[in-house]
Amino acid sequence: MSDISLFHGPNAGYVLELYDRYLLDPNSVDSDMQTLFKDWSPTASPAPPQTSPILKSPEIRPKSEDEIKRIVGTARVTRMVREIGHLAARVDPLGSAPPGDSGLELETHGLVPEDLAKLPASVVGGPLAEGAQNALEALGRLRKVYSGSVGYDIGHVSTAKERNWLYEAIESRSFFPEMDADHKTDLLERLTEVETFERYLHKSFQGAKRFSIEGNDVLVPMLDEIIHHAALSRTREVVMGMAHRGRLNVMAHVLGKPYEAILSAFAESTRREEASVAGRGSLGWAGDVKYHLGARRAYKEGNLAVMPISLVPNPSHLEFANPVVEGHVRAAQEQRALRGAPQQDEKASLAILIHGDAAFPGQGIVAETLNLWNLPGYRTGGTIHIITNNQIGFTTDTGDSRSTQYASDLAKGFEIPILHVNADDPESCLAVARMALAYREHFQKDILIDLVGYRRHGHNEGDEPAYTQPKMYDLISAHPSVREIWAKILETEGVVSAREAEAMVATVEEKLKTAREKPVESAQPENGEHHARIARVRSAHTAVSKEILTELNEALLARPNGFTPNVKLQRTVFARRRTSLNTPNAIDWGHAETLAFASILADGTPIRLSGQDSERGTFGQRHLVLHDTTTGNAFIPLQQLKQARASFAVYNSPLSENAVLGFEYGYSMHAPGVMTIWEAQFGDFCNSAQVIIDQFLVSGNAKWRQNPSLVLLLPHGYEGMGPEHSSARLERFLQLAANDNIRIVNCTTSAQYFHLLRRQAALLETEPKPLIVMSPKSLLRHPRAASSLSDLTQGSFHSVLDDSRAAARAETITRLVLCSGKVYTDLVGLEEFAHTERVAVVRVEELYPFPEDDLRRVIASYINLKEI
């Protein structure tokens, strides 16, 4: 075999590389290749290496060994430019030299420019080689694209189809259309709005925190571009998340929050600070600072339908809004009105996440959220990520805040394409924004833009950044803004004069002055005293008739034809469930839960349950998903329930608490009519999601006027397992309870749990509140926790359960013991308890809101009490 034309595409390149190594050292390749190359004539017809999936092997007939070397070397350097050209890209507006790489140099590959000048442009290949006189000119064009003001960091993308699309998009320049004069002027006007807004705030409210966008001003036009094209592609909703940097500007110019509302918030903050200094501060004020708040806008694009755009509220915990946004987007993509699994349209809504350059690699919630992208219960069809890269974290240099070359490198582990772009080049920034949306639309996968800019002021406007980064801030103080740079370019091109550019600034300043003078009703949230009502949730009808429960139970036990169930599971769990409705005190926890779910679906309320091992249940108590022992196929009875009038979804979550709970919180906020449930594998694991609990779940109403209704199931119990898996830390939730913000329940019977779930579903629309359930572990199959059918067909949830044994002889009771949960079961199981005549044990099932009235009534019934 002597003709290398037998090899095609990448194989040809690989063979030529081996041949190059053979020429230097025959022993560097295996014996078979040595035999091939020994008999190979230099005048054969090899195809040069295909360095990109978009390239075709050109028709080249090397005439000598030297020419083969030139072809191989050119192919190598071409591949390096495409794969690591970003290391030479000029993406830093402050002018720092890129790191570079020797693989990009001709000398590394044994070449000089004259070698490339002797080769045709087809050796480089691709759209950029078209019309080039030779390989040297073609490679120069390639360097200009891959090492210009955009660095395309895509070598880690392993899927050939995606790489092919990316290389074609980059080299065809299809996302870099020539901007006409009108569009250039519009861009200048937008940058003028962004900059003038920040400078007006800086001048008018000196020292006030606003976390300016200056240095990454082009973020706003980029968001404009993404949203515009998303609307054209029939996206029905956009949900965004970001931390505080630049948030006010995005709210004003992307979300359309009126200037007067933002300016009045600054004035209100100033008044509160002055009152506090004067000792007149109010302890009753609730709400959050202006740069944490959310916003919502109805976006209209031509004749298209109105598209909502939302910016979710975010606490100071930077990246923790990420999974919340993803939950919102998933909820917006699903249709839940029919039985079965929810129907998802991943193109219906779009997530945009704006990250900080120190937070993206520094906070674990980022990796946890990225891991959700392709999981069945959590994928949202691709997120557009933008790192607003200030090249600093508060006062910390990049070398102290990450161990990677780029702030974005974490994304490489998820094979997310990364586009590094210079924030001072608006045209390139808009181009990568268009490219990012197109990639997401095409592949339904995440993509990341690393917007490399700077931070003009300190971390907040009261800081002095020169204390810690004197050299950087010498550069920044002398550096023109992107508006000034763009205005100068347009002046040079004759598009806009200097006078016209200044007139744009004056126009925006006048708008801001007018807005500041316009009276606005106080944006302050309601005073905490307005919401200081500690009252029981009004009773809801939760009983279900015997006939309906019997029908639901039979339907849940039906199996498809040919389905082979697990014999042990069928013989134990489901055999009991077939007879338990007719057996006193035989309905255990898992059975009551499944009946509650079925009846809720029959009432028309969708359900979503997720958590680690939630399909089966950590303790084998649930079994909502059955697996055929022959085929392994899954069957979910609740999705096949003919009585159901809404969808049912259950997912085993990844081994994450933070991101998954954040996701479910966001889902519940966007779909308030869905009963959304998150279950911890063990109750004590919920402390891994403490930020979501503290900053969103229990405080979202007071800070942001949100009304979450998420259910947390926290299996716990002191079971002799040591300090781990012993307690869901009930005391933490009780410490977080205030102003009727949550419900905390510790049930002791399966009937109570049944009624509790149904009550929560019934109150989703009228009185939504998060529900914390200290669900038991040892009580899941305990006889004392089991209930009878009559307990489900009658009554409702009881906040307090009286001692039924003692109630008949109430006048003899002198000691009343109040307890909750497993304590009751352990206590009444003692032999000594059977002989007590003067002691009653009362269970407080709902710990918050504390059932004071119910408890008073029970206490009053024991007329001879001496001790409680």
PDB file of N, CA and C in Angstrom, residues 425-499:
ATOM      1  N   ASP A 425     -15.396  45.907  22.385  1.00  0.00           N
ATOM      2  CA  ASP A 425     -15.696  45.717  20.961  1.00  0.00           C
ATOM      3  C   ASP A 425     -17.181  45.368  20.827  1.00  0.00           C
ATOM      4  N   PRO A 426     -18.042  46.372  20.740  1.00  0.00           N
ATOM      5  CA  PRO A 426     -19.490  46.113  20.739  1.00  0.00           C
ATOM      6  C   PRO A 426     -19.957  45.224  19.593  1.00  0.00           C
ATOM      7  N   GLU A 427     -19.367  45.392  18.409  1.00  0.00           N
ATOM      8  CA  GLU A 427     -19.806  44.576  17.280  1.00  0.00           C
ATOM      9  C   GLU A 427     -19.555  43.096  17.533  1.00  0.00           C
ATOM     10  N   SER A 428     -18.392  42.777  18.056  1.00  0.00           N
ATOM     11  CA  SER A 428     -18.081  41.380  18.362  1.00  0.00           C
ATOM     12  C   SER A 428     -18.975  40.854  19.472  1.00  0.00           C
ATOM     13  N   CYS A 429     -19.264  41.707  20.439  1.00  0.00           N
ATOM     14  CA  CYS A 429     -20.133  41.285  21.546  1.00  0.00           C
ATOM     15  C   CYS A 429     -21.528  40.936  21.056  1.00  0.00           C
ATOM     16  N   LEU A 430     -22.063  41.738  20.155  1.00  0.00           N
ATOM     17  CA  LEU A 430     -23.385  41.440  19.610  1.00  0.00           C
ATOM     18  C   LEU A 430     -23.344  40.183  18.751  1.00  0.00           C
ATOM     19  N   ALA A 431     -22.241  39.989  18.041  1.00  0.00           N
ATOM     20  CA  ALA A 431     -22.116  38.809  17.192  1.00  0.00           C
ATOM     21  C   ALA A 431     -22.104  37.528  18.022  1.00  0.00           C
ATOM     22  N   VAL A 432     -21.341  37.500  19.106  1.00  0.00           N
ATOM     23  CA  VAL A 432     -21.300  36.277  19.920  1.00  0.00           C
ATOM     24  C   VAL A 432     -22.629  36.066  20.641  1.00  0.00           C
ATOM     25  N   ALA A 433     -23.345  37.148  20.938  1.00  0.00           N
ATOM     26  CA  ALA A 433     -24.676  36.999  21.524  1.00  0.00           C
ATOM     27  C   ALA A 433     -25.612  36.299  20.545  1.00  0.00           C
ATOM     28  N   ARG A 434     -25.559  36.719  19.277  1.00  0.00           N
ATOM     29  CA  ARG A 434     -26.385  36.066  18.251  1.00  0.00           C
ATOM     30  C   ARG A 434     -25.969  34.611  18.072  1.00  0.00           C
ATOM     31  N   MET A 435     -24.676  34.376  18.069  1.00  0.00           N
ATOM     32  CA  MET A 435     -24.166  33.016  17.883  1.00  0.00           C
ATOM     33  C   MET A 435     -24.574  32.116  19.043  1.00  0.00           C
ATOM     34  N   ALA A 436     -24.530  32.656  20.252  1.00  0.00           N
ATOM     35  CA  ALA A 436     -24.893  31.864  21.437  1.00  0.00           C
ATOM     36  C   ALA A 436     -26.354  31.431  21.365  1.00  0.00           C
ATOM     37  N   LEU A 437     -27.237  32.350  21.002  1.00  0.00           N
ATOM     38  CA  LEU A 437     -28.644  31.987  20.911  1.00  0.00           C
ATOM     39  C   LEU A 437     -28.875  30.974  19.799  1.00  0.00           C
ATOM     40  N   ALA A 438     -28.208  31.151  18.667  1.00  0.00           N
ATOM     41  CA  ALA A 438     -28.385  30.217  17.558  1.00  0.00           C
ATOM     42  C   ALA A 438     -27.914  28.819  17.939  1.00  0.00           C
ATOM     43  N   TYR A 439     -26.793  28.714  18.646  1.00  0.00           N
ATOM     44  CA  TYR A 439     -26.298  27.405  19.093  1.00  0.00           C
ATOM     45  C   TYR A 439     -27.313  26.771  20.045  1.00  0.00           C
ATOM     46  N   ARG A 440     -27.793  27.552  20.989  1.00  0.00           N
ATOM     47  CA  ARG A 440     -28.772  27.024  21.941  1.00  0.00           C
ATOM     48  C   ARG A 440     -30.035  26.556  21.215  1.00  0.00           C
ATOM     49  N   GLU A 441     -30.489  27.340  20.254  1.00  0.00           N
ATOM     50  CA  GLU A 441     -31.695  26.970  19.524  1.00  0.00           C
ATOM     51  C   GLU A 441     -31.475  25.698  18.709  1.00  0.00           C
ATOM     52  N   HIS A 442     -30.270  25.540  18.171  1.00  0.00           N
ATOM     53  CA  HIS A 442     -29.987  24.409  17.285  1.00  0.00           C
ATOM     54  C   HIS A 442     -29.774  23.110  18.046  1.00  0.00           C
ATOM     55  N   PHE A 443     -29.046  23.199  19.171  1.00  0.00           N
ATOM     56  CA  PHE A 443     -28.660  21.981  19.888  1.00  0.00           C
ATOM     57  C   PHE A 443     -29.373  21.801  21.228  1.00  0.00           C
ATOM     58  N   GLN A 444     -30.107  22.805  21.671  1.00  0.00           N
ATOM     59  CA  GLN A 444     -30.781  22.745  22.979  1.00  0.00           C
ATOM     60  C   GLN A 444     -29.780  22.444  24.091  1.00  0.00           C
ATOM     61  N   LYS A 445     -28.639  23.137  24.031  1.00  0.00           N
ATOM     62  CA  LYS A 445     -27.579  22.933  25.012  1.00  0.00           C
ATOM     63  C   LYS A 445     -27.063  24.278  25.500  1.00  0.00           C
ATOM     64  N   ASP A 446     -26.363  24.240  26.634  1.00  0.00           N
ATOM     65  CA  ASP A 446     -25.796  25.452  27.221  1.00  0.00           C
ATOM     66  C   ASP A 446     -24.642  25.989  26.374  1.00  0.00           C
ATOM     67  N   ILE A 447     -24.450  27.294  26.438  1.00  0.00           N
ATOM     68  CA  ILE A 447     -23.287  27.949  25.851  1.00  0.00           C
ATOM     69  C   ILE A 447     -22.927  29.120  26.751  1.00  0.00           C
ATOM     70  N   LEU A 448     -21.653  29.496  26.769  1.00  0.00           N
ATOM     71  CA  LEU A 448     -21.187  30.512  27.713  1.00  0.00           C
ATOM     72  C   LEU A 448     -20.412  31.615  26.993  1.00  0.00           C
ATOM     73  N   ILE A 449     -20.738  32.849  27.340  1.00  0.00           N
ATOM     74  CA  ILE A 449     -19.992  34.019  26.860  1.00  0.00           C
ATOM     75  C   ILE A 449     -19.205  34.588  28.035  1.00  0.00           C
ATOM     76  N   ASP A 450     -17.898  34.654  27.860  1.00  0.00           N
ATOM     77  CA  ASP A 450     -17.022  35.260  28.866  1.00  0.00           C
ATOM     78  C   ASP A 450     -16.768  36.698  28.436  1.00  0.00           C
ATOM     79  N   LEU A 451     -17.551  37.614  28.958  1.00  0.00           N
ATOM     80  CA  LEU A 451     -17.489  39.026  28.577  1.00  0.00           C
ATOM     81  C   LEU A 451     -16.399  39.707  29.404  1.00  0.00           C
ATOM     82  N   VAL A 452     -15.240  39.885  28.813  1.00  0.00           N
ATOM     83  CA  VAL A 452     -14.075  40.364  29.550  1.00  0.00           C
ATOM     84  C   VAL A 452     -14.049  41.891  29.527  1.00  0.00           C
ATOM     85  N   GLY A 453     -14.289  42.474  30.684  1.00  0.00           N
ATOM     86  CA  GLY A 453     -14.259  43.921  30.815  1.00  0.00           C
ATOM     87  C   GLY A 453     -13.431  44.330  32.012  1.00  0.00           C
ATOM     88  N   TYR A 454     -13.978  45.236  32.802  1.00  0.00           N
ATOM     89  CA  TYR A 454     -13.300  45.700  34.005  1.00  0.00           C
ATOM     90  C   TYR A 454     -14.350  46.327  34.905  1.00  0.00           C
ATOM     91  N   ARG A 455     -13.953  46.765  36.057  1.00  0.00           N
ATOM     92  CA  ARG A 455     -14.866  47.398  37.014  1.00  0.00           C
ATOM     93  C   ARG A 455     -14.352  48.812  37.260  1.00  0.00           C
ATOM     94  N   ARG A 456     -15.121  49.802  36.825  1.00  0.00           N
ATOM     95  CA  ARG A 456     -14.588  51.175  36.868  1.00  0.00           C
ATOM     96  C   ARG A 456     -14.418  51.685  38.289  1.00  0.00           C
ATOM     97  N   HIS A 457     -15.300  51.296  39.195  1.00  0.00           N
ATOM     98  CA  HIS A 457     -15.200  51.740  40.586  1.00  0.00           C
ATOM     99  C   HIS A 457     -14.827  50.554  41.472  1.00  0.00           C
ATOM    100  N   GLY A 458     -14.890  50.749  42.760  1.00  0.00           N
ATOM    101  CA  GLY A 458     -14.621  49.648  43.673  1.00  0.00           C
ATOM    102  C   GLY A 458     -15.771  48.661  43.679  1.00  0.00           C
ATOM    103  N   HIS A 459     -15.670  47.678  44.561  1.00  0.00           N
ATOM    104  CA  HIS A 459     -16.726  46.668  44.653  1.00  0.00           C
ATOM    105  C   HIS A 459     -18.081  47.348  44.835  1.00  0.00           C
ATOM    106  N   ASN A 460     -18.166  48.300  45.717  1.00  0.00           N
ATOM    107  CA  ASN A 460     -19.294  49.223  45.715  1.00  0.00           C
ATOM    108  C   ASN A 460     -18.723  50.630  45.629  1.00  0.00           C
ATOM    109  N   GLU A 461     -19.598  51.567  45.370  1.00  0.00           N
ATOM    110  CA  GLU A 461     -19.110  52.898  45.031  1.00  0.00           C
ATOM    111  C   GLU A 461     -18.500  53.645  46.209  1.00  0.00           C
ATOM    112  N   GLY A 462     -18.534  53.038  47.401  1.00  0.00           N
ATOM    113  CA  GLY A 462     -17.871  53.644  48.554  1.00  0.00           C
ATOM    114  C   GLY A 462     -16.469  53.123  48.778  1.00  0.00           C
ATOM    115  N   ASP A 463     -16.064  52.093  48.006  1.00  0.00           N
ATOM    116  CA  ASP A 463     -14.736  51.498  48.172  1.00  0.00           C
ATOM    117  C   ASP A 463     -13.676  52.300  47.428  1.00  0.00           C
ATOM    118  N   GLU A 464     -12.445  52.135  47.860  1.00  0.00           N
ATOM    119  CA  GLU A 464     -11.309  52.698  47.141  1.00  0.00           C
ATOM    120  C   GLU A 464     -10.483  51.541  46.588  1.00  0.00           C
ATOM    121  N   PRO A 465     -10.642  51.211  45.317  1.00  0.00           N
ATOM    122  CA  PRO A 465      -9.974  50.029  44.759  1.00  0.00           C
ATOM    123  C   PRO A 465      -8.460  50.177  44.646  1.00  0.00           C
ATOM    124  N   ALA A 466      -7.972  51.411  44.605  1.00  0.00           N
ATOM    125  CA  ALA A 466      -6.526  51.616  44.454  1.00  0.00           C
ATOM    126  C   ALA A 466      -5.749  51.163  45.680  1.00  0.00           C
ATOM    127  N   TYR A 467      -6.434  50.944  46.800  1.00  0.00           N
ATOM    128  CA  TYR A 467      -5.735  50.409  47.975  1.00  0.00           C
ATOM    129  C   TYR A 467      -5.081  49.057  47.663  1.00  0.00           C
ATOM    130  N   THR A 468      -5.799  48.259  46.899  1.00  0.00           N
ATOM    131  CA  THR A 468      -5.361  46.876  46.704  1.00  0.00           C
ATOM    132  C   THR A 468      -4.947  46.552  45.272  1.00  0.00           C
ATOM    133  N   GLN A 469      -5.435  47.298  44.284  1.00  0.00           N
ATOM    134  CA  GLN A 469      -5.049  47.076  42.884  1.00  0.00           C
ATOM    135  C   GLN A 469      -4.614  48.402  42.253  1.00  0.00           C
ATOM    136  N   PRO A 470      -3.535  48.977  42.730  1.00  0.00           N
ATOM    137  CA  PRO A 470      -3.154  50.308  42.241  1.00  0.00           C
ATOM    138  C   PRO A 470      -2.843  50.353  40.750  1.00  0.00           C
ATOM    139  N   LYS A 471      -2.147  49.357  40.229  1.00  0.00           N
ATOM    140  CA  LYS A 471      -1.772  49.386  38.814  1.00  0.00           C
ATOM    141  C   LYS A 471      -2.993  49.215  37.917  1.00  0.00           C
ATOM    142  N   MET A 472      -3.863  48.284  38.279  1.00  0.00           N
ATOM    143  CA  MET A 472      -5.071  48.085  37.485  1.00  0.00           C
ATOM    144  C   MET A 472      -5.890  49.364  37.429  1.00  0.00           C
ATOM    145  N   TYR A 473      -6.033  50.042  38.558  1.00  0.00           N
ATOM    146  CA  TYR A 473      -6.883  51.227  38.580  1.00  0.00           C
ATOM    147  C   TYR A 473      -6.211  52.463  38.012  1.00  0.00           C
ATOM    148  N   ASP A 474      -4.903  52.442  37.875  1.00  0.00           N
ATOM    149  CA  ASP A 474      -4.243  53.472  37.068  1.00  0.00           C
ATOM    150  C   ASP A 474      -4.673  53.327  35.612  1.00  0.00           C
ATOM    151  N   LEU A 475      -4.717  52.071  35.143  1.00  0.00           N
ATOM    152  CA  LEU A 475      -5.148  51.822  33.768  1.00  0.00           C
ATOM    153  C   LEU A 475      -6.613  52.193  33.573  1.00  0.00           C
ATOM    154  N   ILE A 476      -7.448  51.782  34.522  1.00  0.00           N
ATOM    155  CA  ILE A 476      -8.884  52.034  34.383  1.00  0.00           C
ATOM    156  C   ILE A 476      -9.203  53.524  34.398  1.00  0.00           C
ATOM    157  N   SER A 477      -8.527  54.271  35.267  1.00  0.00           N
ATOM    158  CA  SER A 477      -8.808  55.707  35.366  1.00  0.00           C
ATOM    159  C   SER A 477      -8.482  56.445  34.071  1.00  0.00           C
ATOM    160  N   ALA A 478      -7.535  55.911  33.304  1.00  0.00           N
ATOM    161  CA  ALA A 478      -7.157  56.563  32.043  1.00  0.00           C
ATOM    162  C   ALA A 478      -7.873  55.949  30.844  1.00  0.00           C
ATOM    163  N   HIS A 479      -8.678  54.925  31.093  1.00  0.00           N
ATOM    164  CA  HIS A 479      -9.272  54.177  29.985  1.00  0.00           C
ATOM    165  C   HIS A 479     -10.617  54.765  29.596  1.00  0.00           C
ATOM    166  N   PRO A 480     -10.857  55.023  28.307  1.00  0.00           N
ATOM    167  CA  PRO A 480     -12.161  55.557  27.889  1.00  0.00           C
ATOM    168  C   PRO A 480     -13.242  54.492  28.023  1.00  0.00           C
ATOM    169  N   SER A 481     -14.465  54.945  28.189  1.00  0.00           N
ATOM    170  CA  SER A 481     -15.592  54.005  28.272  1.00  0.00           C
ATOM    171  C   SER A 481     -15.888  53.439  26.896  1.00  0.00           C
ATOM    172  N   VAL A 482     -16.649  52.362  26.865  1.00  0.00           N
ATOM    173  CA  VAL A 482     -16.994  51.767  25.574  1.00  0.00           C
ATOM    174  C   VAL A 482     -17.867  52.719  24.772  1.00  0.00           C
ATOM    175  N   ARG A 483     -18.682  53.530  25.447  1.00  0.00           N
ATOM    176  CA  ARG A 483     -19.462  54.535  24.709  1.00  0.00           C
ATOM    177  C   ARG A 483     -18.547  55.520  24.015  1.00  0.00           C
ATOM    178  N   GLU A 484     -17.534  55.971  24.737  1.00  0.00           N
ATOM    179  CA  GLU A 484     -16.594  56.926  24.140  1.00  0.00           C
ATOM    180  C   GLU A 484     -15.828  56.300  22.981  1.00  0.00           C
ATOM    181  N   ILE A 485     -15.431  55.044  23.141  1.00  0.00           N
ATOM    182  CA  ILE A 485     -14.714  54.346  22.070  1.00  0.00           C
ATOM    183  C   ILE A 485     -15.602  54.207  20.836  1.00  0.00           C
ATOM    184  N   TRP A 486     -16.833  53.781  21.049  1.00  0.00           N
ATOM    185  CA  TRP A 486     -17.752  53.579  19.929  1.00  0.00           C
ATOM    186  C   TRP A 486     -18.121  54.906  19.266  1.00  0.00           C
ATOM    187  N   ALA A 487     -18.316  55.935  20.072  1.00  0.00           N
ATOM    188  CA  ALA A 487     -18.625  57.252  19.507  1.00  0.00           C
ATOM    189  C   ALA A 487     -17.475  57.748  18.636  1.00  0.00           C
ATOM    190  N   LYS A 488     -16.253  57.516  19.079  1.00  0.00           N
ATOM    191  CA  LYS A 488     -15.081  57.948  18.304  1.00  0.00           C
ATOM    192  C   LYS A 488     -15.009  57.178  16.983  1.00  0.00           C
ATOM    193  N   ILE A 489     -15.322  55.861  17.010  1.00  0.00           N
ATOM    194  CA  ILE A 489     -15.315  55.067  15.784  1.00  0.00           C
ATOM    195  C   ILE A 489     -16.354  55.610  14.803  1.00  0.00           C
ATOM    196  N   LEU A 490     -17.538  55.896  15.303  1.00  0.00           N
ATOM    197  CA  LEU A 490     -18.595  56.401  14.424  1.00  0.00           C
ATOM    198  C   LEU A 490     -18.268  57.802  13.911  1.00  0.00           C
ATOM    199  N   GLU A 491     -17.596  58.580  14.715  1.00  0.00           N
ATOM    200  CA  GLU A 491     -17.168  59.910  14.257  1.00  0.00           C
ATOM    201  C   GLU A 491     -16.157  59.770  13.122  1.00  0.00           C
ATOM    202  N   THR A 492     -15.224  58.855  13.265  1.00  0.00           N
ATOM    203  CA  THR A 492     -14.224  58.614  12.223  1.00  0.00           C
ATOM    204  C   THR A 492     -14.884  58.131  10.939  1.00  0.00           C
ATOM    205  N   GLU A 493     -15.924  57.290  11.092  1.00  0.00           N
ATOM    206  CA  GLU A 493     -16.620  56.773   9.918  1.00  0.00           C
ATOM    207  C   GLU A 493     -17.589  57.789   9.323  1.00  0.00           C
ATOM    208  N   GLY A 494     -17.797  58.893  10.020  1.00  0.00           N
ATOM    209  CA  GLY A 494     -18.730  59.896   9.524  1.00  0.00           C
ATOM    210  C   GLY A 494     -20.186  59.561   9.764  1.00  0.00           C
ATOM    211  N   VAL A 495     -20.450  58.655  10.677  1.00  0.00           N
ATOM    212  CA  VAL A 495     -21.827  58.241  10.969  1.00  0.00           C
ATOM    213  C   VAL A 495     -22.483  59.197  11.949  1.00  0.00           C
ATOM    214  N   VAL A 496     -21.752  59.578  13.017  1.00  0.00           N
ATOM    215  CA  VAL A 496     -22.257  60.465  14.065  1.00  0.00           C
ATOM    216  C   VAL A 496     -21.156  61.467  14.390  1.00  0.00           C
ATOM    217  N   SER A 497     -21.526  62.710  14.527  1.00  0.00           N
ATOM    218  CA  SER A 497     -20.539  63.728  14.898  1.00  0.00           C
ATOM    219  C   SER A 497     -20.358  63.750  16.407  1.00  0.00           C
ATOM    220  N   ALA A 498     -19.274  64.363  16.864  1.00  0.00           N
ATOM    221  CA  ALA A 498     -19.018  64.484  18.301  1.00  0.00           C
ATOM    222  C   ALA A 498     -20.143  65.261  18.969  1.00  0.00           C
ATOM    223  N   ARG A 499     -20.644  66.285  18.293  1.00  0.00           N
ATOM    224  CA  ARG A 499     -21.729  67.089  18.866  1.00  0.00           C
ATOM    225  C   ARG A 499     -23.006  66.245  19.014  1.00  0.00           C
TER     226      ARG A 499
END
